mmCIF file of C-alpha atoms in Angstrom:
data_model
loop_
_atom_site.group_PDB
_atom_site.id
_atom_site.type_symbol
_atom_site.label_atom_id
_atom_site.label_comp_id
_atom_site.label_asym_id
_atom_site.label_seq_id
_atom_site.Cartn_x
_atom_site.Cartn_y
_atom_site.Cartn_z
ATOM 1 C CA MET P 1 -121.165 -9.400 67.972
ATOM 2 C CA THR P 2 -120.232 -11.746 66.020
ATOM 3 C CA VAL P 3 -116.977 -13.777 64.962
ATOM 4 C CA ASN P 4 -116.186 -15.895 62.342
ATOM 5 C CA HIS P 5 -114.193 -18.835 62.858
ATOM 6 C CA THR P 6 -113.478 -20.454 59.810
ATOM 7 C CA SER P 7 -111.093 -23.172 59.680
ATOM 8 C CA THR P 8 -107.841 -22.247 57.997
ATOM 9 C CA GLN P 9 -105.835 -25.544 56.888
ATOM 10 C CA MET P 10 -102.541 -25.982 56.203
ATOM 11 C CA PRO P 11 -101.581 -26.694 52.407
ATOM 12 C CA PRO P 12 -100.312 -30.553 51.873
ATOM 13 C CA PRO P 13 -96.377 -30.227 52.001
ATOM 14 C CA ALA P 14 -95.152 -29.621 48.950
ATOM 15 C CA SER P 15 -93.348 -32.795 47.696
ATOM 16 C CA ILE P 16 -89.032 -32.559 47.520
ATOM 17 C CA GLY P 17 -89.123 -32.058 43.957
ATOM 18 C CA THR P 18 -91.799 -29.552 43.837
ATOM 19 C CA LEU P 19 -89.243 -27.706 46.649
ATOM 20 C CA VAL P 20 -86.094 -28.568 44.148
ATOM 21 C CA ALA P 21 -88.064 -26.956 41.070
ATOM 22 C CA GLU P 22 -89.342 -24.208 42.719
ATOM 23 C CA ALA P 23 -85.742 -23.188 44.200
ATOM 24 C CA SER P 24 -84.341 -23.493 41.023
ATOM 25 C CA SER P 25 -86.704 -21.852 39.606
ATOM 26 C CA SER P 26 -86.616 -18.701 41.929
ATOM 27 C CA PHE P 27 -82.043 -18.907 41.706
ATOM 28 C CA SER P 28 -82.317 -18.917 37.922
ATOM 29 C CA THR P 29 -84.932 -15.589 38.310
ATOM 30 C CA LEU P 30 -82.293 -14.276 40.792
ATOM 31 C CA LEU P 31 -79.295 -15.191 38.735
ATOM 32 C CA HIS P 32 -80.658 -13.045 35.314
ATOM 33 C CA GLY P 33 -81.843 -10.125 37.069
ATOM 34 C CA GLU P 34 -78.032 -10.286 38.492
ATOM 35 C CA ILE P 35 -77.047 -10.685 35.271
ATOM 36 C CA GLU P 36 -78.791 -7.826 34.263
ATOM 37 C CA LEU P 37 -77.390 -5.285 36.387
ATOM 38 C CA ALA P 38 -74.353 -6.060 36.009
ATOM 39 C CA LYS P 39 -74.943 -5.868 32.065
ATOM 40 C CA LEU P 40 -76.109 -2.267 32.696
ATOM 41 C CA GLU P 41 -73.401 -1.497 35.206
ATOM 42 C CA ILE P 42 -70.660 -2.689 33.262
ATOM 43 C CA LYS P 43 -71.982 -0.507 29.621
ATOM 44 C CA ASP P 44 -71.744 2.475 31.506
ATOM 45 C CA SER P 45 -68.521 1.283 33.133
ATOM 46 C CA VAL P 46 -66.835 0.645 30.327
ATOM 47 C CA LYS P 47 -68.308 3.836 28.247
ATOM 48 C CA ASN P 48 -66.662 6.075 30.915
ATOM 49 C CA ALA P 49 -63.166 4.016 30.531
ATOM 50 C CA GLY P 50 -63.770 4.136 27.167
ATOM 51 C CA THR P 51 -64.059 8.046 27.477
ATOM 52 C CA GLY P 52 -60.866 8.241 29.744
ATOM 53 C CA ALA P 53 -58.403 5.977 27.781
ATOM 54 C CA GLY P 54 -59.147 8.835 24.823
ATOM 55 C CA MET P 55 -58.636 11.313 26.939
ATOM 56 C CA PHE P 56 -55.513 10.073 28.520
ATOM 57 C CA ALA P 57 -54.347 8.860 24.356
ATOM 58 C CA ALA P 58 -54.533 12.688 23.509
ATOM 59 C CA ALA P 59 -52.799 13.713 26.497
ATOM 60 C CA ALA P 60 -50.043 11.582 25.616
ATOM 61 C CA VAL P 61 -50.024 12.102 22.277
ATOM 62 C CA LEU P 62 -49.461 16.316 22.901
ATOM 63 C CA VAL P 63 -46.700 15.231 25.653
ATOM 64 C CA VAL P 64 -44.495 13.503 22.726
ATOM 65 C CA PHE P 65 -45.252 16.451 20.616
ATOM 66 C CA GLY P 66 -44.083 18.608 23.432
ATOM 67 C CA LEU P 67 -41.198 16.208 24.634
ATOM 68 C CA ILE P 68 -39.916 16.501 20.958
ATOM 69 C CA PHE P 69 -39.817 20.799 21.211
ATOM 70 C CA GLY P 70 -38.508 20.655 24.470
ATOM 71 C CA LEU P 71 -35.804 18.614 23.323
ATOM 72 C CA ILE P 72 -35.178 20.394 20.194
ATOM 73 C CA ALA P 73 -35.219 23.572 22.429
ATOM 74 C CA LEU P 74 -32.413 22.084 24.998
ATOM 75 C CA ALA P 75 -30.363 21.491 21.687
ATOM 76 C CA GLU P 76 -30.430 24.971 20.307
ATOM 77 C CA GLY P 77 -30.191 26.516 23.819
ATOM 78 C CA LEU P 78 -26.734 23.936 23.781
ATOM 79 C CA VAL P 79 -25.700 26.010 20.256
ATOM 80 C CA ALA P 80 -26.508 29.514 21.459
ATOM 81 C CA LEU P 81 -24.144 28.511 24.132
ATOM 82 C CA HIS P 82 -21.416 28.373 21.513
ATOM 83 C CA LEU P 83 -21.427 24.136 21.339
ATOM 84 C CA TRP P 84 -21.271 22.478 16.973
ATOM 85 C CA ARG P 85 -24.787 22.490 16.370
ATOM 86 C CA TRP P 86 -23.954 19.034 16.388
ATOM 87 C CA VAL P 87 -22.362 17.952 19.183
ATOM 88 C CA ALA P 88 -25.885 20.143 21.064
ATOM 89 C CA TYR P 89 -27.846 16.880 19.421
ATOM 90 C CA LEU P 90 -25.209 14.492 20.503
ATOM 91 C CA ILE P 91 -26.181 15.849 24.119
ATOM 92 C CA VAL P 92 -29.500 15.393 23.536
ATOM 93 C CA PHE P 93 -29.418 12.289 21.973
ATOM 94 C CA ILE P 94 -27.231 10.996 24.704
ATOM 95 C CA LEU P 95 -29.362 12.561 27.291
ATOM 96 C CA LEU P 96 -32.356 10.451 26.191
ATOM 97 C CA LEU P 97 -30.280 7.251 25.783
ATOM 98 C CA LEU P 98 -29.471 7.667 29.337
ATOM 99 C CA LEU P 99 -32.823 8.233 30.693
ATOM 100 C CA ALA P 100 -34.554 5.012 28.458
ATOM 101 C CA GLY P 101 -31.994 3.097 30.068
ATOM 102 C CA LEU P 102 -32.445 4.211 33.058
ATOM 103 C CA PHE P 103 -36.392 3.496 33.261
ATOM 104 C CA GLY P 104 -35.478 0.412 31.289
ATOM 105 C CA PHE P 105 -33.996 -0.831 34.205
ATOM 106 C CA LEU P 106 -36.327 0.179 36.770
ATOM 107 C CA GLY P 107 -39.129 -1.419 35.046
ATOM 108 C CA TYR P 108 -37.115 -4.821 34.588
ATOM 109 C CA ARG P 109 -36.676 -4.284 38.248
ATOM 110 C CA LYS P 110 -40.465 -3.688 39.257
ATOM 111 C CA VAL P 111 -41.536 -7.182 36.715
ATOM 112 C CA LYS P 112 -39.070 -9.317 37.872
ATOM 113 C CA ARG P 113 -40.859 -8.625 41.343
ATOM 114 C CA VAL P 114 -44.676 -10.450 39.832
ATOM 115 C CA LYS P 115 -46.046 -13.308 41.331
ATOM 116 C CA ALA P 116 -48.883 -15.113 40.901
ATOM 117 C CA PRO P 117 -51.624 -14.635 43.755
ATOM 118 C CA GLN P 118 -50.709 -18.064 45.293
ATOM 119 C CA GLN P 119 -52.978 -17.359 48.547
ATOM 120 C CA THR P 120 -55.657 -16.861 45.694
ATOM 121 C CA ILE P 121 -54.273 -19.648 44.101
ATOM 122 C CA ASP P 122 -54.847 -22.535 46.890
ATOM 123 C CA THR P 123 -57.969 -20.966 48.846
ATOM 124 C CA THR P 124 -59.356 -21.523 45.651
ATOM 125 C CA LYS P 125 -57.736 -25.127 44.990
ATOM 126 C CA SER P 126 -58.989 -25.782 49.205
ATOM 127 C CA THR P 127 -62.660 -24.871 47.956
ATOM 128 C CA VAL P 128 -63.104 -27.143 44.876
ATOM 129 C CA ALA P 129 -61.394 -29.442 46.687
ATOM 130 C CA ALA P 130 -64.208 -28.900 49.879
ATOM 131 C CA LEU P 131 -66.976 -29.023 47.476
ATOM 132 C CA ARG P 132 -65.819 -32.271 45.177
ATOM 133 C CA GLN P 133 -65.165 -33.986 48.615
ATOM 134 C CA ALA P 134 -69.534 -32.151 50.010
ATOM 135 C CA THR P 135 -70.947 -33.591 46.762
ATOM 136 C CA SER P 136 -68.721 -37.148 46.578
ATOM 137 C CA HIS P 137 -70.483 -37.830 50.009
ATOM 138 C CA GLN P 138 -74.130 -36.662 49.524
ATOM 139 C CA PRO P 139 -76.461 -39.382 48.456
ATOM 140 C CA SER P 140 -78.112 -39.704 45.313
ATOM 141 C CA HIS P 141 -81.764 -39.353 44.884
ATOM 142 C CA ARG P 142 -82.499 -40.793 41.236
ATOM 143 C CA ALA P 143 -84.253 -44.040 41.066
#
């Protein structure tokens, strides 16, 4: 039994410039792949979001028409209770104004609570500062 002992030589170490070029190329390829994957995922999500938004819009239109008929029915019900027609519709109108005022007030209170994402802003600023500090202390390899 003969064992073939071939000498395996290690290739000479690559220069820093070659390593940086390879790393840059690999990173670029990886980044382009990630971007393509994100495009495909976003395209599908946008399509679903658009379809869903269209369905919500159709539902909202039908609800608005339904409310109109419901409010007319309410006013006519008040007429059936022997109120003058104009008084019945005025009552429904005032009811709508009160509800609109209530929802407007509640919405205003919620909007006042909106604040900037301060923690995110602070961490982003500290990250940028750290990156600037790290890059300013590295020696330049330019000749």
